[in-house]
Coordinates of C-alpha atoms in Angstrom, one line a residue:
M1484 CA -21.7 -0.2 40.6
I1485 CA -24.0 -2.8 40.7
D1486 CA -27.6 -1.3 43.2
V1487 CA -29.3 -4.8 45.0
F1488 CA -32.8 -3.6 46.2
I1489 CA -33.7 -4.9 49.9
S1490 CA -37.6 -6.4 50.3
H1491 CA -37.8 -6.6 53.5
S1492 CA -40.7 -7.1 56.3
S1493 CA -39.0 -6.9 60.0
R1494 CA -38.7 -4.5 61.7
R1495 CA -41.0 -5.9 64.9
D1496 CA -39.8 -9.3 64.1
P1497 CA -36.2 -9.5 65.9
L1498 CA -34.8 -13.2 63.7
A1499 CA -35.6 -11.3 60.4
G1500 CA -33.5 -7.7 61.4
K1501 CA -30.6 -9.5 62.4
V1502 CA -30.4 -11.5 58.9
R1503 CA -30.7 -8.5 57.1
K1504 CA -29.0 -6.2 58.9
R1505 CA -26.0 -8.9 58.8
V1506 CA -26.8 -8.9 54.7
V1507 CA -27.3 -5.2 54.0
G1508 CA -23.6 -4.5 55.0
E1509 CA -21.7 -6.8 54.2
L1510 CA -23.2 -5.8 50.9
K1511 CA -22.1 -1.6 52.1
R1512 CA -18.1 -3.1 52.4
R1513 CA -18.7 -6.0 49.6
N1514 CA -19.3 -2.3 47.7
Y1515 CA -22.6 -2.7 46.3
R1516 CA -25.3 0.2 46.9
V1517 CA -27.6 -2.2 48.6
K1518 CA -31.2 -0.4 48.7
V1519 CA -33.7 -1.0 51.8
D1520 CA -36.0 0.4 53.5
T1521 CA -35.1 0.4 56.9
Y1522 CA -37.5 2.9 59.3
A1523 CA -40.8 1.0 57.5
L1524 CA -42.0 4.7 56.1
R1525 CA -45.1 3.1 53.7
G1526 CA -47.5 6.4 54.9
G1527 CA -45.8 8.7 51.8
R1528 CA -46.3 8.5 48.6
E1529 CA -43.0 10.1 48.2
W1530 CA -42.0 7.6 49.5
C1531 CA -43.3 4.7 47.9
L1532 CA -42.1 7.4 44.9
Q1533 CA -38.7 6.2 46.4
L1534 CA -38.7 2.0 46.6
M1535 CA -40.8 1.8 43.2
R1536 CA -37.7 3.6 42.1
W1537 CA -35.6 1.1 43.6
I1538 CA -37.0 -1.6 42.1
A1539 CA -37.1 -0.2 38.9
E1540 CA -33.4 0.6 38.8
C1541 CA -32.1 -2.9 40.8
D1542 CA -29.1 -4.6 39.9
V1543 CA -29.9 -7.4 42.1
A1544 CA -33.4 -8.4 44.6
V1545 CA -33.1 -10.1 47.9
V1546 CA -36.2 -10.9 49.2
L1547 CA -36.5 -11.9 52.6
L1548 CA -39.5 -14.0 53.3
N1549 CA -40.5 -14.1 56.7
R1550 CA -43.5 -14.7 58.3
A1551 CA -44.6 -10.8 58.4
A1552 CA -43.2 -10.1 55.3
L1553 CA -46.4 -13.5 54.3
D1554 CA -48.9 -11.0 55.3
S1555 CA -47.3 -8.2 54.0
S1556 CA -49.5 -6.2 51.0
W1557 CA -46.3 -4.5 50.4
V1558 CA -43.5 -7.1 50.4
L1559 CA -45.8 -8.9 48.2
R1560 CA -46.5 -5.7 45.8
E1561 CA -43.0 -5.4 45.6
V1562 CA -41.9 -9.1 44.4
N1563 CA -44.6 -8.8 42.0
I1564 CA -43.1 -5.5 40.2
L1565 CA -40.1 -7.5 40.5
M1566 CA -41.2 -10.5 39.0
W1567 CA -42.8 -8.9 36.7
R1568 CA -39.4 -6.6 35.3
R1569 CA -37.7 -10.2 35.6
S1570 CA -40.2 -12.0 32.9
L1571 CA -39.0 -9.3 30.4
C1572 CA -35.7 -8.5 31.1
P1573 CA -34.9 -12.7 32.7
S1574 CA -30.7 -12.3 33.3
L1575 CA -32.5 -9.3 36.1
R1576 CA -31.5 -11.9 39.6
V1577 CA -35.3 -12.7 41.8
L1578 CA -33.6 -14.1 45.3
P1579 CA -35.8 -15.8 48.0
V1580 CA -34.4 -15.7 51.4
I1581 CA -36.2 -18.2 53.4
V1582 CA -36.3 -16.6 57.1
G1583 CA -37.2 -18.9 60.2
D1584 CA -39.2 -22.3 60.3
V1585 CA -41.6 -20.3 56.6
T1586 CA -43.1 -23.1 54.2
T1587 CA -43.7 -23.7 50.8
D1588 CA -46.7 -24.3 51.8
Q1589 CA -47.4 -20.4 53.9
L1590 CA -45.5 -18.9 50.2
K1591 CA -48.1 -20.9 48.0
E1592 CA -50.9 -19.5 50.0
K1593 CA -50.3 -15.5 50.8
G1594 CA -49.4 -14.9 47.2
F1595 CA -45.3 -16.3 47.3
S1596 CA -45.7 -19.1 45.1
E1597 CA -43.7 -17.0 41.7
L1598 CA -41.2 -17.3 44.0
L1599 CA -40.6 -20.7 43.7
P1600 CA -39.2 -21.4 40.8
L1601 CA -36.3 -19.6 41.8
Q1602 CA -33.1 -20.7 42.7
S1603 CA -33.4 -19.7 46.9
V1604 CA -31.5 -19.6 50.3
R1605 CA -33.3 -21.5 53.2
L1606 CA -31.4 -23.3 55.9
P1607 CA -32.5 -25.6 58.3
Y1608 CA -34.1 -23.5 62.0
E1609 CA -34.6 -24.5 65.4
T1610 CA -35.4 -21.8 67.8
G1611 CA -33.3 -20.2 70.6
D1612 CA -30.4 -21.2 67.9
R1613 CA -27.9 -17.9 67.9
M1614 CA -25.4 -17.9 65.1
Y1615 CA -28.6 -18.7 62.8
P1616 CA -29.1 -15.4 61.7
G1617 CA -25.6 -15.1 60.8
R1618 CA -25.5 -18.5 58.8
L1619 CA -28.0 -17.8 57.1
A1620 CA -26.3 -14.8 55.6
G1621 CA -24.2 -15.6 55.0
E1622 CA -25.4 -18.7 52.6
V1623 CA -26.8 -14.9 50.8
L1624 CA -23.6 -13.5 50.4
K1625 CA -22.5 -16.6 48.7
E1626 CA -24.7 -16.2 46.0
F1627 CA -23.2 -13.2 46.4
A1628 CA -19.8 -14.6 44.9
G1629 CA -18.1 -13.5 41.8
L1630 CA -21.6 -12.2 40.2
P1631 CA -20.6 -10.2 37.6
D1632 CA -20.5 -7.0 35.8
V1633 CA -24.8 -7.2 35.2
R1634 CA -26.2 -5.7 32.3
H1635 CA -30.1 -6.2 31.2
D1636 CA -30.1 -5.6 26.9
T1637 CA -33.5 -6.6 27.4
D1638 CA -34.9 -4.1 31.0
H1639 CA -37.9 -2.9 29.6
M1640 CA -38.6 -1.0 32.4
R1641 CA -36.2 0.7 32.9
R1642 CA -36.4 1.2 29.0
W1643 CA -40.2 3.1 29.4
I1644 CA -39.1 5.7 32.1
Q1645 CA -36.3 6.9 30.4
D1646 CA -38.0 6.6 27.0
V1647 CA -40.5 9.4 29.0
A1648 CA -37.8 11.4 30.6
T1649 CA -36.3 12.0 27.4
R1650 CA -39.3 13.9 26.3
L1651 CA -40.5 15.5 29.0
D1652 CA -35.8 16.1 29.6
T1653 CA -37.5 18.6 26.1
V1654 CA -39.0 21.1 28.3
D1655 CA -36.7 23.8 30.2
D1656 CA -39.5 26.0 31.4
P1657 CA -38.8 24.9 35.4
K1658 CA -41.9 26.7 36.1
A1659 CA -43.3 23.7 33.3
L1660 CA -42.1 21.0 35.5
M1661 CA -43.4 22.6 39.1
A1662 CA -47.2 22.7 37.3
T1663 CA -46.8 19.6 36.0
G1664 CA -45.5 17.8 40.1
R1665 CA -48.5 19.5 41.3
A1666 CA -51.0 18.8 39.0
L1667 CA -49.0 15.0 39.1
G1668 CA -49.9 14.7 43.7
I1669 CA -46.3 15.4 44.0
E1670 CA -46.1 17.6 48.0
D1671 CA -45.2 21.0 48.1
A1672 CA -42.1 19.8 50.5
D1673 CA -41.0 17.2 47.7
L1674 CA -41.3 19.1 44.9
H1675 CA -37.1 20.7 45.4
H1676 CA -36.2 17.7 43.1
L1677 CA -38.1 19.2 40.4
D1678 CA -35.8 23.0 41.9
V1679 CA -32.3 21.3 39.7
Y1680 CA -33.1 21.0 36.0
A1681 CA -31.4 17.9 35.2
G1682 CA -32.7 14.6 36.5
A1683 CA -36.2 16.8 36.9
G1684 CA -37.8 14.7 33.6
E1685 CA -36.8 10.7 35.4
F1686 CA -38.5 12.1 38.5
L1687 CA -42.0 13.2 36.9
A1688 CA -41.4 10.0 34.6
H1689 CA -41.5 8.5 38.0
H1690 CA -44.3 9.7 39.0
M1691 CA -46.6 9.8 36.0
L1692 CA -45.4 5.7 35.4
A1693 CA -45.2 4.3 39.0
T1694 CA -47.6 6.2 41.6
A1695 CA -50.1 8.8 40.1
T1696 CA -53.8 7.8 39.9
A1697 CA -55.6 8.1 36.2
A1698 CA -56.7 11.8 37.0
G1699 CA -53.2 13.4 38.3
L1700 CA -52.2 12.0 35.0
R1701 CA -55.1 13.8 33.8
K1702 CA -54.3 17.0 34.0
G1703 CA -49.9 16.5 34.5
V1704 CA -50.7 15.4 30.8
Y1705 CA -52.2 19.2 30.1
E1706 CA -49.7 21.3 32.1
I1707 CA -46.8 20.0 29.9
A1708 CA -49.0 20.3 27.3
R1709 CA -47.8 24.1 26.5
S1710 CA -44.4 23.4 27.2
M1711 CA -44.1 20.6 24.8
G1712 CA -43.5 20.9 21.1
G1713 CA -46.3 18.9 19.1
D1714 CA -44.4 15.7 17.6
R1715 CA -43.2 15.2 21.6
L1716 CA -45.7 15.6 22.6
R1717 CA -47.4 13.0 20.9
E1718 CA -45.2 10.0 21.8
L1719 CA -45.3 11.1 25.4
I1720 CA -49.1 10.4 25.5
T1721 CA -48.7 7.0 23.0
L1722 CA -46.4 6.1 26.1
L1723 CA -48.7 7.6 29.2
T1724 CA -52.0 6.2 27.5
P1725 CA -51.6 2.2 28.6
T1726 CA -51.0 3.1 32.8
W1727 CA -54.6 3.9 33.5
I1728 CA -55.1 -0.1 33.7
D1729 CA -53.2 -1.8 37.3
A1730 CA -50.2 -3.2 36.7
D1731 CA -50.9 -6.8 38.3
A1732 CA -53.2 -7.7 35.6
A1733 CA -52.1 -6.3 33.0
R1734 CA -48.6 -8.4 33.6
R1735 CA -50.6 -11.3 34.4
L1736 CA -51.4 -12.2 30.2
L1737 CA -47.3 -12.6 30.5
P1738 CA -46.3 -16.5 29.8
P1739 CA -44.9 -17.4 32.4
N1740 CA -42.3 -19.6 30.5
G1741 CA -40.9 -17.0 28.4
L1742 CA -42.4 -14.7 26.2
A1743 CA -42.7 -16.9 23.5
S1744 CA -44.5 -19.4 25.1
K1745 CA -48.2 -20.8 24.4
H1746 CA -50.3 -19.2 27.2
L1747 CA -54.3 -17.6 27.2
V1748 CA -55.8 -15.5 28.9
A1749 CA -59.5 -14.2 28.9
L1750 CA -60.4 -10.3 29.8
N1751 CA -63.8 -9.0 30.6
A1752 CA -63.6 -6.5 27.8
R1753 CA -65.7 -5.5 24.7
D1754 CA -62.8 -3.8 22.1
P1755 CA -59.5 -5.5 21.3
A1756 CA -58.0 -2.2 21.4
T1757 CA -58.3 -2.3 25.5
A1758 CA -56.6 -5.7 25.1
G1759 CA -54.1 -4.0 22.3
Q1760 CA -53.6 -1.1 26.1
Y1761 CA -53.3 -4.1 28.3
V1762 CA -49.6 -6.0 26.4
D1763 CA -48.8 -2.9 25.4
R1764 CA -49.1 -2.2 29.3
A1765 CA -47.4 -4.8 30.4
M1766 CA -44.6 -5.2 27.4
C1767 CA -44.1 -1.6 29.6
R1768 CA -44.4 -0.1 25.3
Q1769 CA -40.9 -1.4 24.1
L1770 CA -42.8 -2.1 20.9
M1771 CA -39.4 -3.5 19.1
Y1772 CA -40.6 -7.2 21.5
Y1773 CA -43.6 -7.3 21.2
S1774 CA -46.3 -7.5 18.2
F1775 CA -50.5 -7.7 18.3
Q1776 CA -52.9 -8.2 15.6
A1777 CA -56.8 -8.7 16.3
A1778 CA -59.3 -12.0 15.6
G1779 CA -62.6 -12.8 15.8
G1780 CA -65.6 -11.0 16.6
I1781 CA -68.8 -12.6 13.5
P1782 CA -67.8 -15.2 12.1
Q1783 CA -68.0 -14.9 7.7
G1784 CA -68.5 -18.3 6.7
E1785 CA -70.5 -21.9 7.1
D1786 CA -68.2 -22.8 9.7
T1787 CA -67.0 -20.4 12.9
V1788 CA -64.3 -23.3 14.1
D1789 CA -62.8 -22.7 10.0
D1790 CA -63.3 -19.6 9.9
L1791 CA -62.1 -18.3 13.3
V1792 CA -59.1 -20.3 12.5
E1793 CA -58.1 -18.7 9.7
Q1794 CA -59.0 -14.8 10.8
G1795 CA -56.5 -15.8 13.5
V1796 CA -53.5 -17.4 11.2
E1797 CA -53.6 -14.1 9.3
A1798 CA -54.1 -12.3 11.9
V1799 CA -50.2 -14.4 13.6
R1800 CA -49.3 -14.1 10.3
Q1801 CA -49.6 -10.1 9.7
V1802 CA -48.1 -10.2 14.0
L1803 CA -45.0 -12.2 12.6
C1804 CA -45.3 -9.1 8.9
S1805 CA -44.8 -13.0 6.5
P1806 CA -45.6 -12.8 3.2
D1807 CA -49.1 -14.2 1.9
W1808 CA -47.5 -17.3 0.0
Q1809 CA -45.9 -18.4 3.5
D1810 CA -47.1 -21.9 4.5
P1811 CA -47.9 -21.5 8.4
R1812 CA -47.2 -24.6 8.9
T1813 CA -43.7 -22.8 8.7
F1814 CA -44.3 -20.0 10.9
R1815 CA -42.0 -19.2 13.4
P1816 CA -41.6 -17.4 16.1
R1817 CA -38.9 -14.5 16.8
E1818 CA -36.6 -14.9 20.1
D1819 CA -37.3 -12.5 22.9
Y1820 CA -41.3 -11.6 21.5
L1821 CA -44.7 -11.7 22.6
H1822 CA -45.9 -12.6 19.5
C1823 CA -50.3 -11.4 20.5
L1824 CA -53.9 -12.8 18.9
V1825 CA -56.5 -11.3 21.0
L1826 CA -59.5 -13.3 19.3
D1827 CA -63.0 -12.0 20.4
V1828 CA -65.1 -14.7 21.3
H1829 CA -68.5 -12.8 22.4
G1830 CA -71.4 -14.6 22.5
L1831 CA -69.5 -18.5 21.0
R1832 CA -69.6 -21.6 23.2
P1833 CA -67.2 -22.1 25.8
R1834 CA -66.9 -25.9 23.6
L1835 CA -65.9 -23.7 20.2
V1836 CA -63.7 -22.0 21.6
E1837 CA -62.0 -24.5 23.1
R1838 CA -61.9 -26.1 19.6
V1839 CA -60.6 -23.3 18.3
V1840 CA -57.9 -22.5 20.5
A1841 CA -57.0 -26.1 21.2
R1842 CA -56.3 -25.8 16.2
L1843 CA -54.0 -22.5 16.6
H1844 CA -52.2 -23.0 19.1
D1845 CA -51.4 -26.5 17.7
L1846 CA -50.3 -25.1 14.4
F1847 CA -48.5 -22.0 16.9
P1848 CA -46.9 -23.7 20.6
W1849 CA -45.2 -20.0 20.9
L1850 CA -48.7 -17.8 20.6
L1851 CA -50.2 -16.1 23.2
I1852 CA -53.7 -15.5 22.7
V1853 CA -55.8 -12.5 24.7
L1854 CA -60.0 -14.0 24.9
L1855 CA -62.3 -11.3 24.4
A1856 CA -65.7 -12.6 26.3
D1857 CA -68.1 -11.6 28.5
E1858 CA -67.9 -11.4 31.7
C1859 CA -69.7 -15.0 32.2
D1860 CA -66.9 -16.5 29.4
P1861 CA -64.3 -17.3 31.3
A1862 CA -65.3 -19.1 34.4
R1863 CA -67.4 -21.4 32.1
A1864 CA -65.4 -21.6 29.5
R1865 CA -61.8 -22.3 32.4
L1866 CA -64.2 -25.5 33.3
S1867 CA -63.4 -27.6 29.8
S1868 CA -60.3 -29.5 30.4
Q1869 CA -58.4 -28.4 27.5
L1870 CA -58.7 -24.5 28.7
A1871 CA -58.1 -26.0 32.9
D1872 CA -54.8 -23.2 31.9
L1873 CA -56.5 -20.5 31.4
V1874 CA -56.5 -17.6 33.0
V1875 CA -58.9 -15.2 33.4
L1876 CA -57.9 -11.4 34.5
P1877 CA -58.9 -9.0 37.3
E1878 CA -62.6 -8.0 36.9
L1879 CA -63.1 -5.0 33.3
T1880 CA -65.8 -3.5 34.1
Q1881 CA -68.0 -1.7 31.9
A1882 CA -67.6 2.0 32.8
D1883 CA -63.8 0.8 33.6
E1884 CA -63.7 0.2 30.0
V1885 CA -64.8 3.2 29.2
F1886 CA -63.2 5.6 32.0
G1887 CA -60.3 4.2 30.0
H1888 CA -61.1 5.2 26.3
Q1889 CA -62.6 7.9 27.7
L1890 CA -59.0 8.9 29.3
T1891 CA -56.9 7.6 25.5
K1892 CA -59.2 9.2 23.2
E1893 CA -58.9 13.1 25.4
L1894 CA -55.3 12.6 26.3
K1895 CA -54.1 12.3 22.7
A1896 CA -56.2 14.8 21.1
V1897 CA -54.5 17.2 23.1
P1898 CA -51.7 18.0 20.5
D1899 CA -54.2 18.7 17.9
R1900 CA -57.0 20.9 20.0
L1901 CA -53.9 23.0 21.4
N1902 CA -53.4 23.8 17.7
G1903 CA -56.3 25.3 17.7
L1904 CA -57.5 21.8 15.7
E1905 CA -60.6 20.3 16.9
V1906 CA -60.3 16.0 16.0
S1907 CA -63.5 14.7 14.3
A1908 CA -65.3 11.1 15.7

C-alpha cells in the first residue's frame, strides 16, 4: 500500500480545507494510506515526532500551497525535509498544489523556490467559484492515475532510521529502553510506545535523529550503552554523531541537479572533520553513496594555486579510489554518488580561491567542493564573478564547532570507558 503525506495549513482557510478534504477522501477511497495532520496539533514533542515519521516514510507527498501555508514555518520545514529526501531519492514524488491566487513570486518570497521546478497542479481561480475545490482536487487525483507500486531503492533517510533501529533492537531490556526514552526527553505519557518490545528501536531511532536535543542525545547514548555490546554501540554512536549539526544547514551541501554534479559551498569551520560531519549529516550516513577527502591548508610549494590544485587532484583520486598512474583527465564520476572535496582556504585571497576552484571544476565538473574559510571570506569570495554561485552555509560559530568536537570525541570514547579503558589524547 502506498503512503501519501499531505502537507498543509488549512485550519483557518475554508478554501484550502475543502481541497484537502476532497483529496484525502478520494485517496482513501482508492486505498491509499493517507497521513495528514487534520487538527494542526503542533505543540507537543510527540506530535512533532509523528510528523517527522510521516515525512521520512511516505512514498508520495502532496503540498497544498495556499497563503496560510506560505506563512507557516511548519509547512516550510516539512517541505525542506521532503526536498532533502528527494535530493537523495529522486523517485520520491513531491506534488505541489497551488491553491487560490498564490503566485510564483509569493512562493519565491516565502522560501518555497525549491518547489518551482517540480510539476505542479494549478487552476485559474476566481473568488466565489464554488466548483473550484472539486475541480482542483480532481486535477490532483489525476496525478495518481496509474501510479505504480513505489519502490525507493536509494531512500537514504529511511535507511538511516533503519540502521539506527537495527542497533537499538539488539537491546532486549525494557527498562533500558524506557530509561533511554526518558533521557531523550520523551514524556512519560508517550513512553507506552516502549512497553512492547516490537517497534521500540524504530521509535527511539526517530527521536534520536529528528527531535532529540544534543544534550538529550548524549544522555540517551549513556543510558543505552549500559545494555549494548561494544561493537554495536560503536556502530550506533558513529551513526548518531553528525546529528549535532543543523539538518537544514547540512542539506544545503547537496547539489540541486543531482549528486554527481558541480556544486560549491563555503563553511566557516576550522576543522576538516567538521565539514565531513556536515557531509555525513546531509547524506544520512549511507556510506555506499558518497566519499570525501580534505586538502589545502598551508601550501607546500612556491606556486600557491598549482600546489592547491595538485592537492585537490590527489584528494579526488582518493575519493574515487583511482590508481596512482591514472591520468586525472580520465577520472569519471560514479552514478548517483556524491564526490566531495573539502578544501581549506583560510587566509587565501578570493582571487586565488577563484582560480583554484575554476581549475578543479574544469577537471571535475561533477565535484562538490566545500571551502573551509574564515567567517568573512565566503562573503568576499562571492563577489567574484567566477564564484557567483557559491552557497554560503549558515553561520557556524567557534563555540558551536568546539561543542560538536567535544560531543563527538566524548561519545566515541564511551565504549572503551565502559570497559575501563581511557582513550589517550
